[in-house]
C-alpha cells in the first residue's frame, strides 16, 4: 500500500516537473493541429534535438529525454506526429496509426519536417540539429535520413528498421546511430541486413550498437522489457554521438 502511494506521488510530481519545464507549442499541417513540446531554454541559440515519440504519441520517455537533453545544453522539441484528435488510446489504434505513417512515409517525413521548423523557430541553430526517436519514432529518425531532411545526424532507438524493399536505396549524407536490442523480435535478420546494405549503398556514416539481453522497449522504465544497465549505456551512447556531431 505504501509503495503504491509513493509511486502515485512520484507520477504526480513527474507530471508537475514536465508541466513546469516543457511548454506546449501548437502548429499546423494544413487543417490538422499538432501539439509539440519544447524545453524551457527555447529562444536561446543552441544546438537542437528533435525527439520523435513511440507509437502511442508523446509519452514520459520522450518528455524525460527532452529534459535530460536540456541539461546537456540542447534545445529539445518533442514532435506531435499524429495530431490533435488522433492520439492512440490503445495498442490496436497505435499499431494502425503508426502503420499508416510507415506506409505513407512521405507524410511521415513531412510531419517531421514541420516539427524541425518549430525547433528552429524556438532557437535551435539550423546547421546543428539532430533527430532521435524511440520505437515508431526510431523509424522516423531513419526516415529523416532517407528523406535528406536538414539534420546532421539521427539516432534510432529500438526502432522498426525495416523498409519496403520496392523503395530504392539512395544517397545518405546524414550520420546514423542505430541502437538495437539483441532480443527484439520485431526486427528480423532480413531487416537488419537490408538496413546495412541500404546504409552502405548510400555511402552513409553509420554505426549499429546491439545491446545484450534486451527486448524491444528496453529503454522505457515503464515497460516490462526495461533493462536499466543497457538503457543507461544506450543513453550515454546517444549523448556521445550528439556531442560529436553537434558541438
Short mmCIF file of C-alpha atoms in Angstrom, two decimals:
data_model
loop_
_atom_site.label_atom_id
_atom_site.label_comp_id
_atom_site.label_asym_id
_atom_site.label_seq_id
_atom_site.Cartn_x
_atom_site.Cartn_y
_atom_site.Cartn_z
CA UNK A 1 0.00 0.00 0.00
CA UNK A 2 2.77 2.41 0.97
CA UNK A 3 4.67 1.57 -2.20
CA UNK A 4 1.58 2.30 -4.27
CA UNK A 5 1.13 5.66 -2.58
CA UNK A 6 4.78 6.57 -3.12
CA UNK A 7 4.59 5.53 -6.76
CA UNK A 8 1.46 7.62 -7.29
CA UNK A 9 3.17 10.58 -5.66
CA UNK A 10 6.16 10.11 -7.95
CA UNK A 11 3.94 10.13 -11.03
CA UNK A 12 2.18 13.27 -9.83
CA UNK A 13 5.47 15.02 -9.18
CA UNK A 14 6.78 13.91 -12.59
CA UNK A 15 3.75 15.48 -14.23
CA UNK A 16 4.41 18.70 -12.35
CA UNK A 17 8.04 18.73 -13.47
CA UNK A 18 7.00 18.20 -17.08
CA UNK A 19 4.43 20.99 -16.90
CA UNK A 20 6.95 23.38 -15.40
CA UNK A 21 9.76 22.71 -17.85
CA UNK A 22 8.09 21.77 -21.13
CA UNK A 23 5.94 24.25 -23.00
CA UNK A 24 3.25 23.24 -25.48
CA UNK A 25 3.78 24.59 -28.98
CA UNK A 26 0.84 24.34 -31.38
CA UNK A 27 1.47 24.28 -35.12
CA UNK A 28 -0.35 23.14 -38.26
CA UNK A 29 -0.20 20.68 -41.11
CA UNK A 30 -2.93 22.15 -43.25
CA UNK A 31 -6.11 21.85 -41.20
CA UNK A 32 -4.55 19.36 -38.76
CA UNK A 33 -3.49 20.91 -35.46
CA UNK A 34 -0.31 19.49 -33.93
CA UNK A 35 0.83 19.98 -30.33
CA UNK A 36 4.53 19.54 -29.64
CA UNK A 37 6.60 20.31 -26.56
CA UNK A 38 9.70 22.47 -26.23
CA UNK A 39 12.20 22.81 -23.40
CA UNK A 40 12.40 25.91 -21.20
CA UNK A 41 15.61 27.14 -22.88
CA UNK A 42 13.65 27.88 -26.07
CA UNK A 43 14.80 31.09 -27.72
CA UNK A 44 18.47 30.57 -26.95
CA UNK A 45 20.79 29.93 -29.88
CA UNK A 46 21.84 26.37 -29.11
CA UNK A 47 22.21 23.04 -30.91
CA UNK A 48 18.83 21.37 -31.25
CA UNK A 49 17.47 17.85 -30.92
CA UNK A 50 14.11 16.76 -32.28
CA UNK A 51 12.56 13.87 -30.36
CA UNK A 52 10.17 11.51 -32.16
CA UNK A 53 8.00 9.58 -29.69
CA UNK A 54 6.94 5.93 -29.74
CA UNK A 55 3.76 4.67 -31.35
CA UNK A 56 1.33 5.94 -28.70
CA UNK A 57 2.44 9.53 -29.20
CA UNK A 58 4.14 11.88 -26.76
CA UNK A 59 4.92 9.91 -23.61
CA UNK A 60 7.03 10.17 -20.46
CA UNK A 61 10.09 8.64 -22.11
CA UNK A 62 10.09 11.36 -24.77
CA UNK A 63 9.47 14.07 -22.17
CA UNK A 64 12.26 12.80 -19.91
CA UNK A 65 14.63 12.71 -22.87
CA UNK A 66 13.81 16.36 -23.62
CA UNK A 67 14.52 17.42 -20.05
CA UNK A 68 17.80 15.50 -19.95
CA UNK A 69 18.89 16.99 -23.27
CA UNK A 70 18.16 20.47 -21.97
CA UNK A 71 20.59 19.77 -19.11
CA UNK A 72 23.21 18.90 -21.74
CA UNK A 73 22.82 22.28 -23.44
CA UNK A 74 20.40 21.44 -26.26
CA UNK A 75 17.06 22.95 -27.19
CA UNK A 76 14.79 19.92 -27.47
CA UNK A 77 11.43 19.67 -29.21
CA UNK A 78 9.10 16.68 -28.89
CA UNK A 79 7.16 16.25 -32.14
CA UNK A 80 3.47 15.51 -32.44
CA UNK A 81 3.18 13.20 -35.43
CA UNK A 82 -0.47 12.16 -35.18
CA UNK A 83 -2.09 15.49 -34.38
CA UNK A 84 -4.87 16.63 -32.10
CA UNK A 85 -7.77 14.19 -32.00
CA UNK A 86 -5.70 11.31 -33.38
CA UNK A 87 -3.64 10.23 -30.37
CA UNK A 88 -3.93 6.43 -29.87
CA UNK A 89 -5.65 5.25 -26.69
CA UNK A 90 -4.78 1.56 -27.04
CA UNK A 91 -2.32 -0.78 -28.70
CA UNK A 92 -4.56 -1.60 -31.67
CA UNK A 93 -5.02 2.07 -32.56
CA UNK A 94 -1.31 2.74 -32.05
CA UNK A 95 -0.44 -0.10 -34.44
CA UNK A 96 -2.94 1.19 -37.01
CA UNK A 97 -1.86 4.84 -36.81
CA UNK A 98 1.86 4.17 -36.82
CA UNK A 99 1.42 1.66 -39.65
CA UNK A 100 -0.28 4.34 -41.72
CA UNK A 101 2.70 6.68 -41.39
CA UNK A 102 5.20 3.92 -42.06
CA UNK A 103 3.37 3.10 -45.28
CA UNK A 104 2.89 6.76 -46.22
CA UNK A 105 6.47 7.65 -45.42
CA UNK A 106 6.30 10.92 -47.39
CA UNK A 107 3.66 12.17 -44.93
CA UNK A 108 5.78 10.98 -42.01
CA UNK A 109 8.75 12.90 -43.40
CA UNK A 110 6.54 15.98 -43.83
CA UNK A 111 5.37 15.87 -40.20
CA UNK A 112 8.99 15.51 -39.07
CA UNK A 113 9.98 18.44 -41.28
CA UNK A 114 7.24 20.62 -39.76
CA UNK A 115 8.50 19.75 -36.28
CA UNK A 116 12.05 20.65 -37.34
CA UNK A 117 10.75 24.05 -38.41
CA UNK A 118 9.32 24.54 -34.92
CA UNK A 119 12.60 23.51 -33.34
CA UNK A 120 14.43 26.15 -35.37
CA UNK A 121 11.80 28.79 -34.55
CA UNK A 122 12.50 28.03 -30.89
CA UNK A 123 16.18 28.82 -31.12
CA UNK A 124 17.96 25.75 -32.47
CA UNK A 125 20.91 26.59 -34.70
CA UNK A 126 19.87 25.46 -38.18
CA UNK A 127 23.07 23.61 -39.04
CA UNK A 128 23.36 21.92 -35.63
CA UNK A 129 20.25 19.76 -35.38
CA UNK A 130 19.83 16.02 -34.82
CA UNK A 131 16.84 13.69 -34.55
CA UNK A 132 16.38 10.90 -32.02
CA UNK A 133 13.41 8.57 -31.96
CA UNK A 134 12.00 5.70 -29.93
CA UNK A 135 10.24 2.67 -31.46
CA UNK A 136 7.95 4.19 -34.14
CA UNK A 137 9.99 7.35 -33.65
CA UNK A 138 13.13 5.35 -34.37
CA UNK A 139 11.62 4.58 -37.76
CA UNK A 140 11.08 8.31 -38.16
CA UNK A 141 14.71 9.01 -37.35
CA UNK A 142 15.72 6.73 -40.22
CA UNK A 143 13.11 8.36 -42.47
CA UNK A 144 14.74 11.71 -41.68
CA UNK A 145 17.96 10.36 -43.15
CA UNK A 146 16.22 8.69 -46.09
CA UNK A 147 14.37 11.89 -46.90
CA UNK A 148 17.53 14.02 -46.73
CA UNK A 149 15.96 16.28 -44.12
CA UNK A 150 18.31 19.09 -42.96
CA UNK A 151 19.80 17.37 -39.92
CA UNK A 152 23.36 16.41 -39.08
CA UNK A 153 22.61 13.03 -37.55
CA UNK A 154 19.89 10.66 -36.38
CA UNK A 155 19.57 8.11 -33.58
CA UNK A 156 17.11 5.23 -33.95
CA UNK A 157 16.43 3.73 -30.50
CA UNK A 158 14.81 0.27 -30.71
CA UNK A 159 13.22 1.46 -33.94
CA UNK A 160 11.49 -0.55 -36.60
CA UNK A 161 14.34 -0.61 -39.08
CA UNK A 162 12.67 -2.43 -41.96
CA UNK A 163 11.88 -0.63 -45.21
CA UNK A 164 9.63 -1.57 -48.12
CA UNK A 165 12.09 -3.22 -50.47
CA UNK A 166 10.34 -1.74 -53.51
CA UNK A 167 11.81 1.60 -52.41
CA UNK A 168 15.17 2.26 -54.00
CA UNK A 169 18.18 2.92 -51.81
CA UNK A 170 19.55 6.43 -52.23
CA UNK A 171 22.48 8.52 -51.06
CA UNK A 172 22.54 9.25 -47.31
CA UNK A 173 24.54 12.22 -46.07
CA UNK A 174 23.16 12.11 -42.52
CA UNK A 175 25.20 10.38 -39.83
CA UNK A 176 23.32 7.42 -38.35
CA UNK A 177 23.39 5.66 -34.99
CA UNK A 178 21.11 2.64 -34.55
CA UNK A 179 20.63 1.34 -31.00
CA UNK A 180 19.32 -2.17 -31.47
CA UNK A 181 18.18 -4.54 -28.68
CA UNK A 182 19.57 -8.02 -29.30
CA UNK A 183 16.30 -9.80 -28.48
CA UNK A 184 13.92 -7.52 -30.37
CA UNK A 185 11.52 -9.93 -32.08
CA UNK A 186 10.15 -7.14 -34.27
CA UNK A 187 13.48 -6.89 -36.09
CA UNK A 188 14.15 -9.76 -38.46
CA UNK A 189 17.61 -10.75 -39.70
CA UNK A 190 16.46 -9.62 -43.15
CA UNK A 191 15.55 -6.17 -41.83
CA UNK A 192 18.92 -5.90 -40.14
CA UNK A 193 20.90 -6.95 -43.22
CA UNK A 194 18.81 -4.79 -45.54
CA UNK A 195 19.43 -1.74 -43.38
CA UNK A 196 23.18 -2.30 -43.50
CA UNK A 197 23.00 -2.68 -47.28
CA UNK A 198 20.90 0.47 -47.54
CA UNK A 199 23.37 2.50 -45.50
CA UNK A 200 26.34 1.12 -47.41
CA UNK A 201 24.63 1.73 -50.75
CA UNK A 202 24.07 5.31 -49.62
CA UNK A 203 27.71 5.66 -48.52
CA UNK A 204 26.46 6.70 -45.08
CA UNK A 205 28.47 7.32 -41.94
CA UNK A 206 26.74 4.69 -39.78
CA UNK A 207 27.05 2.51 -36.73
CA UNK A 208 24.86 -0.07 -35.04
CA UNK A 209 25.20 -0.86 -31.35
CA UNK A 210 23.46 -4.03 -30.17
CA UNK A 211 22.50 -4.38 -26.51
CA UNK A 212 22.66 -7.86 -24.97
CA UNK A 213 19.73 -9.41 -23.09
CA UNK A 214 17.46 -6.61 -24.26
CA UNK A 215 13.96 -6.82 -25.70
CA UNK A 216 12.13 -4.24 -27.79
CA UNK A 217 11.37 -1.37 -25.38
CA UNK A 218 14.44 -1.87 -23.22
CA UNK A 219 14.97 1.86 -22.58
CA UNK A 220 11.49 2.59 -21.16
CA UNK A 221 11.29 2.32 -17.33
CA UNK A 222 7.54 1.67 -17.59
CA UNK A 223 8.00 -1.32 -19.89
CA UNK A 224 8.40 -4.95 -18.75
CA UNK A 225 11.28 -5.04 -21.25
CA UNK A 226 13.21 -2.38 -19.33
CA UNK A 227 16.90 -3.16 -18.85
CA UNK A 228 18.35 -0.48 -16.60
CA UNK A 229 22.01 -1.26 -17.32
CA UNK A 230 21.59 -1.34 -21.09
CA UNK A 231 19.26 1.67 -21.08
CA UNK A 232 21.92 3.73 -19.31
CA UNK A 233 24.54 2.60 -21.80
CA UNK A 234 22.28 3.44 -24.73
CA UNK A 235 21.62 6.93 -23.36
CA UNK A 236 25.35 7.51 -22.84
CA UNK A 237 25.97 6.39 -26.42
CA UNK A 238 23.29 8.82 -27.59
CA UNK A 239 24.90 11.70 -25.71
CA UNK A 240 28.35 10.83 -27.02
CA UNK A 241 27.03 10.77 -30.60
CA UNK A 242 25.21 14.09 -30.21
CA UNK A 243 28.26 15.74 -28.66
CA UNK A 244 30.41 14.56 -31.55
CA UNK A 245 28.12 15.85 -34.31
CA UNK A 246 26.61 18.98 -32.72
CA UNK A 247 29.29 20.53 -30.50
#
